[in-house]
Amino acid sequence: MYVQTKCKQGIIERVQDEYTLIGKDLFKRETDMNMFVGMKVTLEDGRVGAIESSFGKSGKFKATFREGGLRDASGKIFLRILTTMTDIVDCVDVHLDVLITRYEEVYLRP
């Protein structure tokens, strides 16, 4: 298995209140935002918050920051994601072994 860190970058569209902002350009319009709700995001100045929900239908999102102080926030917002990749050949081999074993159990044994 291979683990890779991806860093997605978006921008702050506007500050909603001292604890909440609306971001964009981090996700595509068709992205299922439910997978990302609760994930940590980081501002350029190091403040850390979390994705709260999607906002509208164009890939925008709402993020909250417990420490507040967002009145002057602007610039970029970052989302770091760990992705895992497995060798597809190993995966196929494992599935074939399971299928063959199951076939033998069901059809070849009395």
Coordinates of N, CA and C in Angstrom, one line a residue:
M1 N 0.8 -1.2 0.0 CA 0.0 0.0 0.0 C 0.9 1.2 0.0
Y2 N 0.4 2.3 -0.7 CA 1.2 3.5 -0.9 C 0.3 4.6 -0.3
V3 N 0.9 5.4 0.6 CA 0.1 6.6 1.2 C 0.7 7.9 0.6
Q4 N -0.2 8.7 0.2 CA 0.2 10.0 -0.4 C -0.6 11.1 0.2
T5 N 0.1 12.3 0.4 CA -0.6 13.4 1.0 C -0.9 14.4 -0.2
K6 N -2.2 14.8 -0.3 CA -2.6 15.7 -1.3 C -3.0 17.0 -0.6
C7 N -2.7 18.1 -1.2 CA -3.0 19.4 -0.6 C -3.9 20.2 -1.7
K8 N -5.2 20.3 -1.3 CA -6.1 21.1 -2.2 C -6.1 22.5 -1.7
Q9 N -6.2 23.4 -2.7 CA -6.2 24.9 -2.4 C -7.4 25.6 -2.9
G10 N -8.0 26.4 -2.1 CA -9.1 27.2 -2.5 C -8.9 28.6 -2.0
I11 N -10.0 29.4 -2.1 CA -9.9 30.8 -1.7 C -11.1 31.2 -0.8
I12 N -10.9 32.1 0.1 CA -11.9 32.6 0.9 C -12.8 33.6 0.1
E13 N -14.0 33.3 -0.1 CA -14.9 34.2 -0.9 C -15.4 35.3 0.0
R14 N -15.8 35.0 1.2 CA -16.3 36.1 2.1 C -16.3 35.5 3.5
V15 N -16.3 36.4 4.5 CA -16.4 36.1 5.9 C -17.8 36.3 6.3
Q16 N -18.5 35.3 6.9 CA -19.9 35.4 7.2 C -20.0 36.0 8.6
D17 N -19.2 35.6 9.6 CA -19.2 36.2 10.9 C -17.8 35.9 11.5
E18 N -17.6 36.2 12.7 CA -16.3 36.1 13.3 C -15.7 34.7 13.3
Y19 N -16.6 33.7 13.3 CA -16.2 32.3 13.4 C -16.5 31.5 12.1
T20 N -17.1 32.1 11.1 CA -17.5 31.3 9.9 C -17.1 32.0 8.6
L21 N -16.7 31.3 7.6 CA -16.4 31.8 6.3 C -16.9 31.0 5.2
I22 N -17.1 31.5 4.1 CA -17.5 30.8 2.9 C -16.3 30.8 1.9
G23 N -15.9 29.5 1.5 CA -14.8 29.3 0.6 C -15.3 28.8 -0.7
K24 N -14.4 28.9 -1.7 CA -14.7 28.4 -3.0 C -13.4 27.9 -3.7
D25 N -13.6 27.2 -4.8 CA -12.5 26.7 -5.6 C -11.7 25.6 -5.0
L26 N -12.2 25.0 -3.9 CA -11.6 23.8 -3.3 C -12.2 22.5 -3.9
F27 N -13.4 22.6 -4.3 CA -14.2 21.4 -4.8 C -14.8 21.8 -6.1
K28 N -15.1 20.7 -6.9 CA -15.8 20.9 -8.2 C -17.3 20.9 -7.8
R29 N -18.1 21.4 -8.7 CA -19.6 21.5 -8.6 C -20.2 20.2 -8.2
E30 N -19.7 19.1 -8.9 CA -20.3 17.8 -8.7 C -19.8 17.0 -7.6
T31 N -18.9 17.5 -6.8 CA -18.3 16.8 -5.7 C -19.3 16.5 -4.6
D32 N -19.3 15.3 -4.0 CA -20.2 15.0 -2.9 C -19.5 15.5 -1.6
M33 N -20.0 16.6 -1.1 CA -19.4 17.3 0.0 C -19.6 16.5 1.3
N34 N -20.5 15.6 1.4 CA -20.6 14.8 2.7 C -19.3 14.1 3.1
M35 N -18.5 13.7 2.1 CA -17.2 13.1 2.4 C -16.3 14.0 3.1
F36 N -16.4 15.3 3.0 CA -15.5 16.3 3.5 C -15.9 17.0 4.7
V37 N -17.2 16.9 5.1 CA -17.7 17.6 6.3 C -17.0 17.1 7.5
G38 N -16.5 18.0 8.3 CA -15.7 17.7 9.5 C -14.2 17.7 9.3
M39 N -13.8 17.7 8.0 CA -12.3 17.7 7.8 C -11.7 19.1 8.1
K40 N -10.4 19.0 8.5 CA -9.7 20.3 8.9 C -9.3 21.0 7.7
V41 N -9.4 22.3 7.8 CA -8.9 23.2 6.8 C -8.0 24.2 7.5
T42 N -7.0 24.8 6.7 CA -6.0 25.7 7.3 C -6.0 27.0 6.5
L43 N -5.9 28.1 7.1 CA -5.8 29.4 6.4 C -4.3 29.7 6.3
E44 N -4.0 30.6 5.4 CA -2.6 31.0 5.2 C -1.9 31.4 6.5
D45 N -2.6 32.0 7.4 CA -1.9 32.5 8.6 C -1.8 31.4 9.7
G46 N -2.3 30.1 9.3 CA -2.1 29.0 10.3 C -3.3 28.7 11.1
R47 N -4.4 29.5 11.0 CA -5.6 29.2 11.8 C -6.2 27.9 11.2
V48 N -6.7 27.1 12.1 CA -7.3 25.8 11.7 C -8.8 25.8 12.0
G49 N -9.6 25.3 11.1 CA -11.0 25.2 11.2 C -11.5 23.9 10.6
A50 N -12.8 23.8 10.5 CA -13.4 22.5 9.9 C -14.4 22.9 8.9
I51 N -14.6 22.0 7.9 CA -15.7 22.2 6.9 C -17.0 21.8 7.6
E52 N -17.9 22.7 7.6 CA -19.2 22.5 8.2 C -20.2 21.9 7.3
S53 N -20.3 22.5 6.1 CA -21.3 22.0 5.1 C -21.0 22.6 3.7
S54 N -21.7 22.1 2.8 CA -21.7 22.8 1.4 C -22.5 24.1 1.5
F55 N -22.2 24.9 0.5 CA -22.9 26.2 0.5 C -23.3 26.5 -0.9
G56 N -24.6 26.4 -1.2 CA -25.1 26.5 -2.6 C -24.8 25.3 -3.4
K57 N -24.8 25.4 -4.7 CA -24.7 24.3 -5.6 C -23.5 24.4 -6.5
S58 N -22.6 25.3 -6.2 CA -21.4 25.5 -7.2 C -20.1 25.1 -6.6
G59 N -20.1 24.2 -5.5 CA -18.8 23.7 -5.0 C -18.3 24.6 -3.8
K60 N -19.1 25.6 -3.4 CA -18.7 26.4 -2.3 C -18.9 25.6 -1.0
F61 N -18.3 26.1 0.1 CA -18.4 25.4 1.4 C -18.4 26.4 2.5
K62 N -18.9 26.0 3.6 CA -18.9 26.8 4.9 C -17.9 26.1 5.8
A63 N -17.0 26.9 6.4 CA -16.0 26.4 7.3 C -16.1 27.3 8.6
T64 N -16.0 26.6 9.8 CA -16.0 27.3 11.1 C -14.7 27.2 11.8
F65 N -14.4 28.2 12.5 CA -13.1 28.3 13.2 C -13.4 28.7 14.7
R66 N -13.1 27.8 15.6 CA -13.4 27.9 17.0 C -12.8 29.2 17.6
E67 N -11.6 29.5 17.2 CA -10.8 30.6 17.8 C -11.4 32.0 17.3
G68 N -12.2 32.0 16.3 CA -12.7 33.2 15.8 C -11.7 34.2 15.2
G69 N -12.0 35.4 15.2 CA -11.1 36.5 14.7 C -11.0 36.5 13.2
L70 N -12.1 36.1 12.5 CA -12.0 36.0 11.0 C -12.4 37.3 10.3
R71 N -12.7 38.4 11.0 CA -13.2 39.6 10.4 C -12.2 40.1 9.3
D72 N -10.9 39.9 9.5 CA -9.9 40.3 8.5 C -9.4 39.2 7.6
A73 N -10.0 38.0 7.7 CA -9.5 36.9 6.9 C -9.7 37.1 5.4
S74 N -8.7 36.8 4.6 CA -8.7 36.8 3.2 C -7.6 35.9 2.7
G75 N -7.7 35.5 1.4 CA -6.6 34.7 0.8 C -6.9 33.3 0.6
K76 N -5.9 32.4 0.8 CA -6.1 31.0 0.4 C -6.5 30.2 1.7
I77 N -7.1 29.1 1.3 CA -7.5 28.1 2.3 C -7.1 26.7 1.8
F78 N -6.6 25.9 2.7 CA -5.9 24.6 2.3 C -6.6 23.4 3.0
L79 N -6.7 22.3 2.3 CA -7.2 21.1 2.8 C -6.2 20.0 2.5
R80 N -5.7 19.3 3.5 CA -4.7 18.3 3.3 C -5.4 16.9 3.4
I81 N -5.2 16.0 2.5 CA -5.9 14.7 2.5 C -4.8 13.6 2.3
L82 N -5.0 12.6 3.1 CA -4.2 11.4 2.9 C -4.9 10.4 2.0
T83 N -4.3 10.0 1.0 CA -4.9 9.0 0.1 C -4.0 7.7 0.1
T84 N -4.7 6.6 0.0 CA -4.0 5.3 -0.1 C -4.2 4.7 -1.4
M85 N -3.2 4.1 -1.9 CA -3.2 3.4 -3.2 C -2.7 2.0 -3.0
T86 N -3.4 1.0 -3.6 CA -2.9 -0.3 -3.5 C -2.5 -0.8 -4.9
D87 N -1.7 -1.7 -5.0 CA -1.3 -2.3 -6.3 C -2.5 -3.1 -6.8
I88 N -3.1 -2.7 -7.9 CA -4.3 -3.2 -8.4 C -4.2 -4.7 -8.8
V89 N -3.0 -5.1 -9.1 CA -2.8 -6.6 -9.5 C -3.0 -7.4 -8.2
D90 N -2.4 -7.0 -7.1 CA -2.6 -7.7 -5.8 C -4.0 -7.8 -5.4
C91 N -4.7 -6.7 -5.6 CA -6.1 -6.6 -5.3 C -6.9 -7.6 -6.1
V92 N -6.7 -7.7 -7.4 CA -7.4 -8.6 -8.3 C -7.1 -10.0 -7.9
D93 N -5.8 -10.3 -7.6 CA -5.4 -11.7 -7.3 C -6.1 -12.1 -6.0
V94 N -6.2 -11.3 -5.0 CA -6.9 -11.6 -3.8 C -8.4 -12.0 -4.1
H95 N -9.0 -11.1 -4.8 CA -10.4 -11.4 -5.2 C -10.6 -12.6 -6.0
L96 N -9.7 -12.9 -6.9 CA -9.8 -14.2 -7.7 C -9.7 -15.4 -6.8
D97 N -8.7 -15.3 -5.8 CA -8.6 -16.5 -4.9 C -9.8 -16.7 -4.1
V98 N -10.4 -15.7 -3.6 CA -11.7 -15.8 -2.8 C -12.8 -16.4 -3.7
L99 N -12.9 -15.9 -4.9 CA -13.9 -16.4 -5.8 C -13.7 -17.9 -6.2
I100 N -12.5 -18.3 -6.4 CA -12.2 -19.7 -6.8 C -12.4 -20.5 -5.6
T101 N -12.0 -20.1 -4.4 CA -12.3 -20.9 -3.2 C -13.8 -21.1 -2.9
R102 N -14.5 -20.0 -3.1 CA -16.0 -20.1 -2.9 C -16.6 -21.0 -3.9
Y103 N -16.2 -20.9 -5.2 CA -16.7 -21.8 -6.3 C -16.5 -23.2 -5.9
E104 N -15.2 -23.6 -5.5 CA -14.9 -24.9 -5.1 C -15.8 -25.4 -4.0
E105 N -16.0 -24.6 -3.0 CA -16.8 -25.0 -1.8 C -18.3 -25.3 -2.2
V106 N -18.8 -24.5 -3.1 CA -20.2 -24.6 -3.5 C -20.4 -25.7 -4.6
Y107 N -19.6 -25.7 -5.6 CA -19.8 -26.6 -6.7 C -19.0 -27.9 -6.8
L108 N -17.9 -27.9 -6.2 CA -17.0 -29.1 -6.4 C -16.9 -30.0 -5.2
R109 N -17.4 -29.6 -4.1 CA -17.4 -30.5 -2.9 C -18.8 -31.0 -2.6
P110 N -18.8 -32.3 -2.4 CA -20.2 -33.0 -2.1 C -20.8 -32.5 -0.8

